[in-house]
Tab-separated table of N, CA, C and O in Angstrom:
chain	number	residue	atom	x	y	z
A	1	UNK	N	-101.736	51.592	-30.544
A	1	UNK	CA	-102.307	52.029	-31.794
A	1	UNK	C	-101.259	51.918	-32.895
A	1	UNK	O	-100.146	52.395	-32.768
A	2	UNK	N	-101.614	51.286	-33.987
A	2	UNK	CA	-100.723	51.137	-35.131
A	2	UNK	C	-101.023	52.257	-36.117
A	2	UNK	O	-102.179	52.515	-36.454
A	3	UNK	N	-100.005	52.904	-36.579
A	3	UNK	CA	-100.176	53.997	-37.537
A	3	UNK	C	-100.123	53.454	-38.943
A	3	UNK	O	-99.391	52.524	-39.239
A	4	UNK	N	-100.900	54.067	-39.832
A	4	UNK	CA	-100.948	53.638	-41.229
A	4	UNK	C	-99.724	54.091	-42.011
A	4	UNK	O	-99.247	53.386	-42.873
A	5	UNK	N	-99.229	55.281	-41.710
A	5	UNK	CA	-98.132	55.826	-42.501
A	5	UNK	C	-97.163	56.580	-41.602
A	5	UNK	O	-97.540	57.143	-40.586
A	6	UNK	N	-95.919	56.577	-42.036
A	6	UNK	CA	-94.875	57.333	-41.353
A	6	UNK	C	-94.677	58.622	-42.141
A	6	UNK	O	-94.730	58.633	-43.373
A	7	UNK	N	-94.455	59.714	-41.433
A	7	UNK	CA	-94.196	61.005	-42.086
A	7	UNK	C	-92.976	60.836	-42.983
A	7	UNK	O	-91.955	60.268	-42.583
A	8	UNK	N	-93.077	61.332	-44.212
A	8	UNK	CA	-91.995	61.188	-45.184
A	8	UNK	C	-91.112	62.432	-45.191
A	8	UNK	O	-91.502	63.477	-45.705
A	9	UNK	N	-89.960	62.309	-44.563
A	9	UNK	CA	-88.948	63.363	-44.587
A	9	UNK	C	-87.659	62.683	-45.039
A	9	UNK	O	-87.124	61.824	-44.339
A	10	UNK	N	-87.208	63.044	-46.219
A	10	UNK	CA	-86.008	62.429	-46.779
A	10	UNK	C	-84.761	62.742	-45.967
A	10	UNK	O	-84.748	63.653	-45.130
A	11	UNK	N	-83.724	61.992	-46.234
A	11	UNK	CA	-82.472	62.124	-45.489
A	11	UNK	C	-81.903	63.540	-45.570
A	11	UNK	O	-81.510	64.115	-44.560
A	12	UNK	N	-81.869	64.098	-46.761
A	12	UNK	CA	-81.291	65.449	-46.921
A	12	UNK	C	-82.103	66.488	-46.147
A	12	UNK	O	-81.545	67.338	-45.447
A	13	UNK	N	-83.428	66.415	-46.247
A	13	UNK	CA	-84.277	67.362	-45.522
A	13	UNK	C	-84.124	67.166	-44.010
A	13	UNK	O	-84.070	68.133	-43.250
A	14	UNK	N	-84.034	65.918	-43.573
A	14	UNK	CA	-83.858	65.629	-42.148
A	14	UNK	C	-82.539	66.220	-41.648
A	14	UNK	O	-82.481	66.811	-40.572
A	15	UNK	N	-81.481	66.073	-42.435
A	15	UNK	CA	-80.186	66.650	-42.060
A	15	UNK	C	-80.286	68.174	-41.952
A	15	UNK	O	-79.660	68.778	-41.078
A	16	UNK	N	-81.086	68.797	-42.818
A	16	UNK	CA	-81.296	70.245	-42.732
A	16	UNK	C	-82.030	70.610	-41.440
A	16	UNK	O	-81.732	71.640	-40.828
A	17	UNK	N	-82.971	69.754	-41.011
A	17	UNK	CA	-83.667	69.993	-39.749
A	17	UNK	C	-82.701	69.888	-38.573
A	17	UNK	O	-82.799	70.657	-37.615
A	18	UNK	N	-81.774	68.939	-38.642
A	18	UNK	CA	-80.763	68.812	-37.587
A	18	UNK	C	-79.890	70.066	-37.572
A	18	UNK	O	-79.598	70.614	-36.504
A	19	UNK	N	-79.501	70.553	-38.741
A	19	UNK	CA	-78.708	71.792	-38.814
A	19	UNK	C	-79.478	72.968	-38.232
A	19	UNK	O	-78.916	73.794	-37.500
A	20	UNK	N	-80.770	73.032	-38.532
A	20	UNK	CA	-81.600	74.106	-37.975
A	20	UNK	C	-81.689	73.985	-36.453
A	20	UNK	O	-81.672	74.995	-35.745
A	21	UNK	N	-81.756	72.759	-35.962
A	21	UNK	CA	-81.754	72.542	-34.517
A	21	UNK	C	-80.467	73.051	-33.893
A	21	UNK	O	-80.481	73.692	-32.835
A	22	UNK	N	-79.343	72.787	-34.546
A	22	UNK	CA	-78.057	73.290	-34.059
A	22	UNK	C	-78.024	74.817	-34.117
A	22	UNK	O	-77.510	75.466	-33.204
A	23	UNK	N	-78.591	75.378	-35.185
A	23	UNK	CA	-78.610	76.837	-35.333
A	23	UNK	C	-79.444	77.504	-34.246
A	23	UNK	O	-79.257	78.690	-33.972
A	24	UNK	N	-80.368	76.766	-33.634
A	24	UNK	CA	-81.210	77.348	-32.586
A	24	UNK	C	-80.485	77.448	-31.247
A	24	UNK	O	-80.978	78.093	-30.321
A	25	UNK	N	-79.323	76.817	-31.153
A	25	UNK	CA	-78.520	76.883	-29.931
A	25	UNK	C	-77.707	78.181	-29.976
A	25	UNK	O	-77.106	78.497	-31.006
A	26	UNK	N	-77.693	78.946	-28.908
A	26	UNK	CA	-76.933	80.211	-28.917
A	26	UNK	C	-75.478	80.010	-29.346
A	26	UNK	O	-74.822	79.033	-28.955
A	27	UNK	N	-74.991	80.944	-30.166
A	27	UNK	CA	-73.626	80.863	-30.697
A	27	UNK	C	-72.582	80.669	-29.608
A	27	UNK	O	-71.629	79.923	-29.783
A	28	UNK	N	-72.758	81.334	-28.485
A	28	UNK	CA	-71.781	81.219	-27.404
A	28	UNK	C	-71.626	79.785	-26.921
A	28	UNK	O	-70.517	79.351	-26.600
A	29	UNK	N	-72.719	79.045	-26.878
A	29	UNK	CA	-72.635	77.640	-26.467
A	29	UNK	C	-72.005	76.786	-27.553
A	29	UNK	O	-71.186	75.914	-27.274
A	30	UNK	N	-72.408	77.023	-28.802
A	30	UNK	CA	-71.826	76.238	-29.895
A	30	UNK	C	-70.313	76.410	-29.957
A	30	UNK	O	-69.590	75.458	-30.239
A	31	UNK	N	-69.838	77.614	-29.667
A	31	UNK	CA	-68.399	77.876	-29.691
A	31	UNK	C	-67.666	77.106	-28.594
A	31	UNK	O	-66.475	76.834	-28.720
A	32	UNK	N	-68.380	76.741	-27.531
A	32	UNK	CA	-67.771	75.990	-26.438
A	32	UNK	C	-67.713	74.487	-26.688
A	32	UNK	O	-67.017	73.768	-25.975
A	33	UNK	N	-68.453	74.023	-27.707
A	33	UNK	CA	-68.417	72.589	-28.002
A	33	UNK	C	-67.002	72.222	-28.433
A	33	UNK	O	-66.381	72.918	-29.227
A	34	UNK	N	-66.509	71.125	-27.880
A	34	UNK	CA	-65.125	70.756	-28.118
A	34	UNK	C	-65.014	69.269	-28.440
A	34	UNK	O	-65.467	68.427	-27.666
A	35	UNK	N	-64.426	68.965	-29.600
A	35	UNK	CA	-64.146	67.595	-30.002
A	35	UNK	C	-65.423	66.753	-30.047
A	35	UNK	O	-65.518	65.691	-29.441
A	36	UNK	N	-66.426	67.262	-30.788
A	36	UNK	CA	-67.702	66.561	-30.916
A	36	UNK	C	-68.186	66.655	-32.361
A	36	UNK	O	-68.023	67.673	-33.016
A	37	UNK	N	-68.747	65.566	-32.849
A	37	UNK	CA	-69.281	65.513	-34.203
A	37	UNK	C	-70.777	65.199	-34.106
A	37	UNK	O	-71.208	64.470	-33.215
A	38	UNK	N	-71.568	65.767	-35.023
A	38	UNK	CA	-73.005	65.530	-35.075
A	38	UNK	C	-73.266	64.585	-36.247
A	38	UNK	O	-72.863	64.867	-37.375
A	39	UNK	N	-73.930	63.470	-35.977
A	39	UNK	CA	-74.212	62.461	-37.001
A	39	UNK	C	-75.707	62.216	-37.111
A	39	UNK	O	-76.412	62.180	-36.101
A	40	UNK	N	-76.191	62.024	-38.329
A	40	UNK	CA	-77.570	61.612	-38.563
A	40	UNK	C	-77.525	60.178	-39.048
A	40	UNK	O	-76.805	59.867	-40.007
A	41	UNK	N	-78.263	59.321	-38.383
A	41	UNK	CA	-78.319	57.905	-38.759
A	41	UNK	C	-79.778	57.514	-38.958
A	41	UNK	O	-80.674	58.087	-38.342
A	42	UNK	N	-80.006	56.525	-39.817
A	42	UNK	CA	-81.383	56.101	-40.097
A	42	UNK	C	-82.044	55.448	-38.904
A	42	UNK	O	-83.208	55.702	-38.619
A	43	UNK	N	-81.333	54.599	-38.196
A	43	UNK	CA	-81.940	53.843	-37.091
A	43	UNK	C	-81.064	53.872	-35.852
A	43	UNK	O	-79.847	53.975	-35.937
A	44	UNK	N	-81.722	53.737	-34.713
A	44	UNK	CA	-81.010	53.647	-33.440
A	44	UNK	C	-80.458	52.237	-33.279
A	44	UNK	O	-80.856	51.320	-34.002
A	45	UNK	N	-79.538	52.036	-32.337
A	45	UNK	CA	-78.985	50.700	-32.118
A	45	UNK	C	-80.097	49.709	-31.744
A	45	UNK	O	-81.079	50.081	-31.098
A	46	UNK	N	-79.960	48.450	-32.152
A	46	UNK	CA	-80.994	47.441	-31.877
A	46	UNK	C	-81.346	47.309	-30.394
A	46	UNK	O	-82.488	47.033	-30.056
A	47	UNK	N	-80.375	47.532	-29.521
A	47	UNK	CA	-80.653	47.406	-28.087
A	47	UNK	C	-81.497	48.565	-27.553
A	47	UNK	O	-82.033	48.490	-26.457
A	48	UNK	N	-81.613	49.655	-28.329
A	48	UNK	CA	-82.427	50.820	-27.949
A	48	UNK	C	-83.276	51.254	-29.143
A	48	UNK	O	-83.068	52.325	-29.709
A	49	UNK	N	-84.259	50.466	-29.545
A	49	UNK	CA	-84.997	50.733	-30.787
A	49	UNK	C	-85.815	52.024	-30.794
A	49	UNK	O	-86.128	52.535	-31.863
A	50	UNK	N	-86.139	52.571	-29.642
A	50	UNK	CA	-86.986	53.756	-29.606
A	50	UNK	C	-86.233	55.028	-29.211
A	50	UNK	O	-86.849	56.071	-29.038
A	51	UNK	N	-84.917	54.936	-29.082
A	51	UNK	CA	-84.106	56.099	-28.721
A	51	UNK	C	-84.057	57.048	-29.921
A	51	UNK	O	-83.851	56.627	-31.054
A	52	UNK	N	-84.258	58.335	-29.665
A	52	UNK	CA	-84.283	59.338	-30.724
A	52	UNK	C	-82.913	59.937	-31.004
A	52	UNK	O	-82.631	60.376	-32.112
A	53	UNK	N	-82.067	59.971	-29.982
A	53	UNK	CA	-80.732	60.522	-30.116
A	53	UNK	C	-79.841	59.944	-29.038
A	53	UNK	O	-80.327	59.341	-28.075
A	54	UNK	N	-78.545	60.110	-29.212
A	54	UNK	CA	-77.605	59.524	-28.267
A	54	UNK	C	-76.338	60.376	-28.235
A	54	UNK	O	-75.811	60.763	-29.282
A	55	UNK	N	-75.885	60.669	-27.028
A	55	UNK	CA	-74.586	61.338	-26.860
A	55	UNK	C	-73.595	60.294	-26.397
A	55	UNK	O	-73.834	59.586	-25.417
A	56	UNK	N	-72.492	60.184	-27.101
A	56	UNK	CA	-71.431	59.247	-26.729
A	56	UNK	C	-70.141	60.031	-26.562
A	56	UNK	O	-69.659	60.641	-27.513
A	57	UNK	N	-69.646	60.029	-25.354
A	57	UNK	CA	-68.407	60.743	-25.124
A	57	UNK	C	-68.224	61.124	-23.682
A	57	UNK	O	-68.875	60.585	-22.788
A	58	UNK	N	-67.335	62.068	-23.477
A	58	UNK	CA	-67.017	62.564	-22.146
A	58	UNK	C	-67.516	64.004	-22.068
A	58	UNK	O	-67.013	64.879	-22.780
A	59	UNK	N	-68.535	64.279	-21.236
A	59	UNK	CA	-69.048	65.643	-21.125
A	59	UNK	C	-67.947	66.632	-20.729
A	59	UNK	O	-66.977	66.257	-20.054
A	60	UNK	N	-68.107	67.861	-21.149
A	60	UNK	CA	-67.110	68.884	-20.827
A	60	UNK	C	-66.869	68.985	-19.329
A	60	UNK	O	-65.741	69.219	-18.892
A	61	UNK	N	-67.924	68.807	-18.543
A	61	UNK	CA	-67.800	68.916	-17.093
A	61	UNK	C	-67.009	67.780	-16.464
A	61	UNK	O	-66.599	67.881	-15.309
A	62	UNK	N	-66.779	66.708	-17.214
A	62	UNK	CA	-66.051	65.555	-16.677
A	62	UNK	C	-64.640	65.435	-17.246
A	62	UNK	O	-63.913	64.511	-16.908
A	63	UNK	N	-64.260	66.362	-18.086
A	63	UNK	CA	-62.934	66.288	-18.707
A	63	UNK	C	-61.886	66.893	-17.785
A	63	UNK	O	-62.029	68.015	-17.313
A	64	UNK	N	-60.853	66.135	-17.576
A	64	UNK	CA	-59.753	66.611	-16.753
A	64	UNK	C	-58.568	67.012	-17.610
A	64	UNK	O	-58.632	67.040	-18.833
A	65	UNK	N	-57.468	67.277	-16.935
A	65	UNK	CA	-56.257	67.693	-17.638
A	65	UNK	C	-55.709	66.613	-18.563
A	65	UNK	O	-54.989	66.895	-19.505
A	66	UNK	N	-56.057	65.362	-18.336
A	66	UNK	CA	-55.552	64.257	-19.148
A	66	UNK	C	-56.468	63.897	-20.309
A	66	UNK	O	-56.228	62.933	-21.021
A	67	UNK	N	-57.494	64.675	-20.563
A	67	UNK	CA	-58.477	64.340	-21.591
A	67	UNK	C	-57.859	64.234	-22.983
A	67	UNK	O	-58.095	63.275	-23.696
A	68	UNK	N	-57.072	65.183	-23.411
A	68	UNK	CA	-56.583	65.220	-24.792
A	68	UNK	C	-55.792	63.981	-25.196
A	68	UNK	O	-56.008	63.457	-26.262
A	69	UNK	N	-54.948	63.516	-24.373
A	69	UNK	CA	-54.151	62.361	-24.749
A	69	UNK	C	-54.924	61.063	-24.742
A	69	UNK	O	-54.602	60.126	-25.460
A	70	UNK	N	-55.986	60.998	-23.983
A	70	UNK	CA	-56.724	59.748	-23.824
A	70	UNK	C	-57.837	59.568	-24.838
A	70	UNK	O	-58.323	58.464	-25.030
A	71	UNK	N	-58.268	60.621	-25.489
A	71	UNK	CA	-59.429	60.531	-26.369
A	71	UNK	C	-59.094	61.102	-27.746
A	71	UNK	O	-59.233	62.291	-27.984
A	72	UNK	N	-58.697	60.221	-28.646
A	72	UNK	CA	-58.334	60.670	-29.980
A	72	UNK	C	-59.557	60.872	-30.868
A	72	UNK	O	-59.563	61.734	-31.726
A	73	UNK	N	-60.588	60.058	-30.683
A	73	UNK	CA	-61.799	60.195	-31.477
A	73	UNK	C	-62.710	61.245	-30.857
A	73	UNK	O	-62.767	61.392	-29.637
A	74	UNK	N	-63.459	61.957	-31.684
A	74	UNK	CA	-64.374	62.956	-31.114
A	74	UNK	C	-65.576	62.303	-30.436
A	74	UNK	O	-65.936	61.164	-30.729
A	75	UNK	N	-66.196	63.049	-29.530
A	75	UNK	CA	-67.486	62.640	-28.992
A	75	UNK	C	-68.474	62.670	-30.152
A	75	UNK	O	-68.237	63.317	-31.172
A	76	UNK	N	-69.601	61.984	-29.988
A	76	UNK	CA	-70.607	61.948	-31.051
A	76	UNK	C	-71.992	62.233	-30.490
A	76	UNK	O	-72.371	61.708	-29.448
A	77	UNK	N	-72.709	63.084	-31.199
A	77	UNK	CA	-74.140	63.268	-30.981
A	77	UNK	C	-74.792	62.601	-32.188
A	77	UNK	O	-74.580	63.015	-33.329
A	78	UNK	N	-75.541	61.554	-31.918
A	78	UNK	CA	-76.201	60.802	-32.993
A	78	UNK	C	-77.710	61.054	-32.927
A	78	UNK	O	-78.324	60.890	-31.880
A	79	UNK	N	-78.275	61.469	-34.048
A	79	UNK	CA	-79.712	61.723	-34.158
A	79	UNK	C	-80.282	60.664	-35.095
A	79	UNK	O	-79.786	60.480	-36.207
A	80	UNK	N	-81.337	59.976	-34.639
A	80	UNK	CA	-81.877	58.830	-35.365
A	80	UNK	C	-83.168	59.189	-36.096
A	80	UNK	O	-84.203	59.452	-35.480
A	81	UNK	N	-83.103	59.192	-37.405
A	81	UNK	CA	-84.199	59.607	-38.261
A	81	UNK	C	-85.431	58.714	-38.131
A	81	UNK	O	-86.551	59.208	-37.942
A	82	UNK	N	-85.274	57.409	-38.241
A	82	UNK	CA	-86.409	56.483	-38.233
A	82	UNK	C	-87.289	56.594	-36.999
A	82	UNK	O	-88.516	56.769	-37.123
A	83	UNK	N	-86.713	56.482	-35.800
A	83	UNK	CA	-87.547	56.587	-34.595
A	83	UNK	C	-88.279	57.921	-34.475
A	83	UNK	O	-89.436	57.959	-34.034
A	84	UNK	N	-87.641	59.008	-34.885
A	84	UNK	CA	-88.302	60.316	-34.824
A	84	UNK	C	-89.478	60.350	-35.796
A	84	UNK	O	-90.584	60.767	-35.430
A	85	UNK	N	-89.266	59.892	-37.017
A	85	UNK	CA	-90.349	59.920	-38.004
A	85	UNK	C	-91.511	59.023	-37.584
A	85	UNK	O	-92.674	59.364	-37.807
A	86	UNK	N	-91.211	57.893	-36.979
A	86	UNK	CA	-92.276	56.976	-36.569
A	86	UNK	C	-93.105	57.506	-35.402
A	86	UNK	O	-94.267	57.158	-35.271
A	87	UNK	N	-92.528	58.335	-34.565
A	87	UNK	CA	-93.276	58.815	-33.399
A	87	UNK	C	-94.105	60.064	-33.698
A	87	UNK	O	-95.016	60.403	-32.962
A	88	UNK	N	-93.782	60.762	-34.781
A	88	UNK	CA	-94.455	62.017	-35.087
A	88	UNK	C	-95.658	61.799	-36.000
A	88	UNK	O	-95.675	60.885	-36.822
A	89	UNK	N	-96.636	62.695	-35.855
A	89	UNK	CA	-97.865	62.597	-36.632
A	89	UNK	C	-97.998	63.680	-37.694
A	89	UNK	O	-98.941	63.672	-38.472
A	90	UNK	N	-97.065	64.611	-37.715
A	90	UNK	CA	-97.101	65.678	-38.714
A	90	UNK	C	-95.681	66.181	-38.961
A	90	UNK	O	-94.773	65.945	-38.163
A	91	UNK	N	-95.535	66.881	-40.059
A	91	UNK	CA	-94.234	67.477	-40.390
A	91	UNK	C	-93.817	68.478	-39.310
A	91	UNK	O	-92.651	68.560	-38.944
A	92	UNK	N	-94.780	69.218	-38.780
A	92	UNK	CA	-94.488	70.190	-37.725
A	92	UNK	C	-93.949	69.487	-36.479
A	92	UNK	O	-93.043	69.985	-35.819
A	93	UNK	N	-94.519	68.330	-36.143
A	93	UNK	CA	-94.013	67.564	-34.998
A	93	UNK	C	-92.590	67.086	-35.252
A	93	UNK	O	-91.767	67.065	-34.334
A	94	UNK	N	-92.287	66.699	-36.503
A	94	UNK	CA	-90.929	66.263	-36.838
A	94	UNK	C	-89.955	67.406	-36.605
A	94	UNK	O	-88.916	67.232	-35.964
A	95	UNK	N	-90.286	68.592	-37.104
A	95	UNK	CA	-89.412	69.765	-36.934
A	95	UNK	C	-89.174	70.022	-35.450
A	95	UNK	O	-88.030	70.210	-35.014
A	96	UNK	N	-90.242	70.013	-34.663
A	96	UNK	CA	-90.126	70.269	-33.224
A	96	UNK	C	-89.324	69.171	-32.524
A	96	UNK	O	-88.451	69.461	-31.699
A	97	UNK	N	-89.591	67.907	-32.857
A	97	UNK	CA	-88.907	66.807	-32.175
A	97	UNK	C	-87.425	66.749	-32.531
A	97	UNK	O	-86.590	66.433	-31.685
A	98	UNK	N	-87.089	67.057	-33.763
A	98	UNK	CA	-85.665	67.089	-34.147
A	98	UNK	C	-84.955	68.157	-33.318
A	98	UNK	O	-83.881	67.904	-32.759
A	99	UNK	N	-85.555	69.332	-33.211
A	99	UNK	CA	-84.924	70.412	-32.423
A	99	UNK	C	-84.755	69.995	-30.971
A	99	UNK	O	-83.683	70.171	-30.381
A	100	UNK	N	-85.798	69.425	-30.385
A	100	UNK	CA	-85.726	68.982	-28.991
A	100	UNK	C	-84.623	67.938	-28.826
A	100	UNK	O	-83.833	67.998	-27.884
A	101	UNK	N	-84.557	66.994	-29.758
A	101	UNK	CA	-83.567	65.918	-29.655
A	101	UNK	C	-82.148	66.461	-29.797
A	101	UNK	O	-81.240	66.082	-29.042
A	102	UNK	N	-81.940	67.354	-30.752
A	102	UNK	CA	-80.607	67.951	-30.946
A	102	UNK	C	-80.180	68.706	-29.692
A	102	UNK	O	-79.073	68.497	-29.173
A	103	UNK	N	-81.044	69.570	-29.185
A	103	UNK	CA	-80.705	70.349	-27.993
A	103	UNK	C	-80.445	69.414	-26.805
A	103	UNK	O	-79.482	69.597	-26.055
A	104	UNK	N	-81.277	68.402	-26.657
A	104	UNK	CA	-81.140	67.440	-25.554
A	104	UNK	C	-79.772	66.751	-25.588
A	104	UNK	O	-79.067	66.691	-24.581
A	105	UNK	N	-79.395	66.244	-26.742
A	105	UNK	CA	-78.122	65.507	-26.846
A	105	UNK	C	-76.918	66.434	-26.731
A	105	UNK	O	-75.919	66.078	-26.108
A	106	UNK	N	-76.999	67.622	-27.306
A	106	UNK	CA	-75.901	68.583	-27.162
A	106	UNK	C	-75.761	68.983	-25.695
A	106	UNK	O	-74.642	69.142	-25.184
A	107	UNK	N	-76.870	69.107	-24.988
A	107	UNK	CA	-76.823	69.451	-23.562
A	107	UNK	C	-76.066	68.396	-22.761
A	107	UNK	O	-75.390	68.728	-21.779
A	108	UNK	N	-76.169	67.134	-23.170
A	108	UNK	CA	-75.381	66.086	-22.499
A	108	UNK	C	-73.882	66.352	-22.657
A	108	UNK	O	-73.099	66.075	-21.752
A	109	UNK	N	-73.481	66.903	-23.794
A	109	UNK	CA	-72.069	67.257	-24.010
A	109	UNK	C	-71.611	68.284	-22.977
A	109	UNK	O	-70.452	68.291	-22.563
A	110	UNK	N	-72.547	69.132	-22.539
A	110	UNK	CA	-72.234	70.151	-21.533
A	110	UNK	C	-72.445	69.649	-20.113
A	110	UNK	O	-72.318	70.417	-19.158
A	111	UNK	N	-72.798	68.368	-19.972
A	111	UNK	CA	-72.899	67.774	-18.647
A	111	UNK	C	-74.287	67.759	-18.038
A	111	UNK	O	-74.442	67.338	-16.889
A	112	UNK	N	-75.311	68.194	-18.744
A	112	UNK	CA	-76.664	68.148	-18.199
A	112	UNK	C	-77.209	66.727	-18.268
A	112	UNK	O	-77.046	66.043	-19.279
A	113	UNK	N	-77.881	66.313	-17.205
A	113	UNK	CA	-78.459	64.971	-17.116
A	113	UNK	C	-79.920	65.000	-17.563
A	113	UNK	O	-80.559	66.042	-17.603
A	114	UNK	N	-80.464	63.812	-17.875
A	114	UNK	CA	-81.833	63.689	-18.360
A	114	UNK	C	-82.853	64.352	-17.441
A	114	UNK	O	-83.747	65.057	-17.910
A	115	UNK	N	-82.740	64.134	-16.143
A	115	UNK	CA	-83.708	64.696	-15.204
A	115	UNK	C	-83.766	66.209	-15.316
A	115	UNK	O	-84.856	66.819	-15.365
A	116	UNK	N	-82.618	66.860	-15.354
A	116	UNK	CA	-82.572	68.316	-15.463
A	116	UNK	C	-83.133	68.785	-16.804
A	116	UNK	O	-83.845	69.783	-16.877
A	117	UNK	N	-82.813	68.052	-17.865
A	117	UNK	CA	-83.329	68.423	-19.183
A	117	UNK	C	-84.846	68.319	-19.240
A	117	UNK	O	-85.525	69.156	-19.826
A	118	UNK	N	-85.395	67.297	-18.606
A	118	UNK	CA	-86.854	67.160	-18.524
A	118	UNK	C	-87.450	68.338	-17.752
A	118	UNK	O	-88.474	68.900	-18.157
A	119	UNK	N	-86.812	68.720	-16.649
A	119	UNK	CA	-87.275	69.866	-15.858
A	119	UNK	C	-87.288	71.147	-16.689
A	119	UNK	O	-88.149	72.015	-16.516
A	120	UNK	N	-86.333	71.277	-17.600
A	120	UNK	CA	-86.209	72.474	-18.441
A	120	UNK	C	-87.094	72.417	-19.686
A	120	UNK	O	-87.117	73.374	-20.472
A	121	UNK	N	-87.777	71.281	-19.905
A	121	UNK	CA	-88.645	71.149	-21.071
A	121	UNK	C	-87.969	70.589	-22.306
A	121	UNK	O	-88.508	70.644	-23.400
A	122	UNK	N	-86.774	70.046	-22.150
A	122	UNK	CA	-86.023	69.471	-23.255
A	122	UNK	C	-85.905	67.953	-23.121
A	122	UNK	O	-84.934	67.367	-23.537
A	123	UNK	N	-86.918	67.330	-22.545
A	123	UNK	CA	-86.893	65.891	-22.289
A	123	UNK	C	-87.292	65.037	-23.431
A	123	UNK	O	-87.600	65.399	-24.495
């Protein structure tokens, strides 16, 4: 099915939704995030056109004693605006999907895998 229109959520408003998604994560977990940056991008990489978000880095559960010297750049949680807007049918769906995507990608930073996240309802 081809949709006639994509939900219009501007970049600034979308970034606020990502911030709200982060705010929904308990403070104790946010305080444990280490060496990670949250980025909002318009589109996902061409090789993954329908991906909504992406975690790039070394999960906390996989970091050893040699982590600091080997990784100068921070891990990245990337949230892709275009794919999210294209899949949603209402502003409410956008708000919900942004939150799900943010929580899902941040959970990868803590070492949770896709299968477990799906089991928990964050797939």
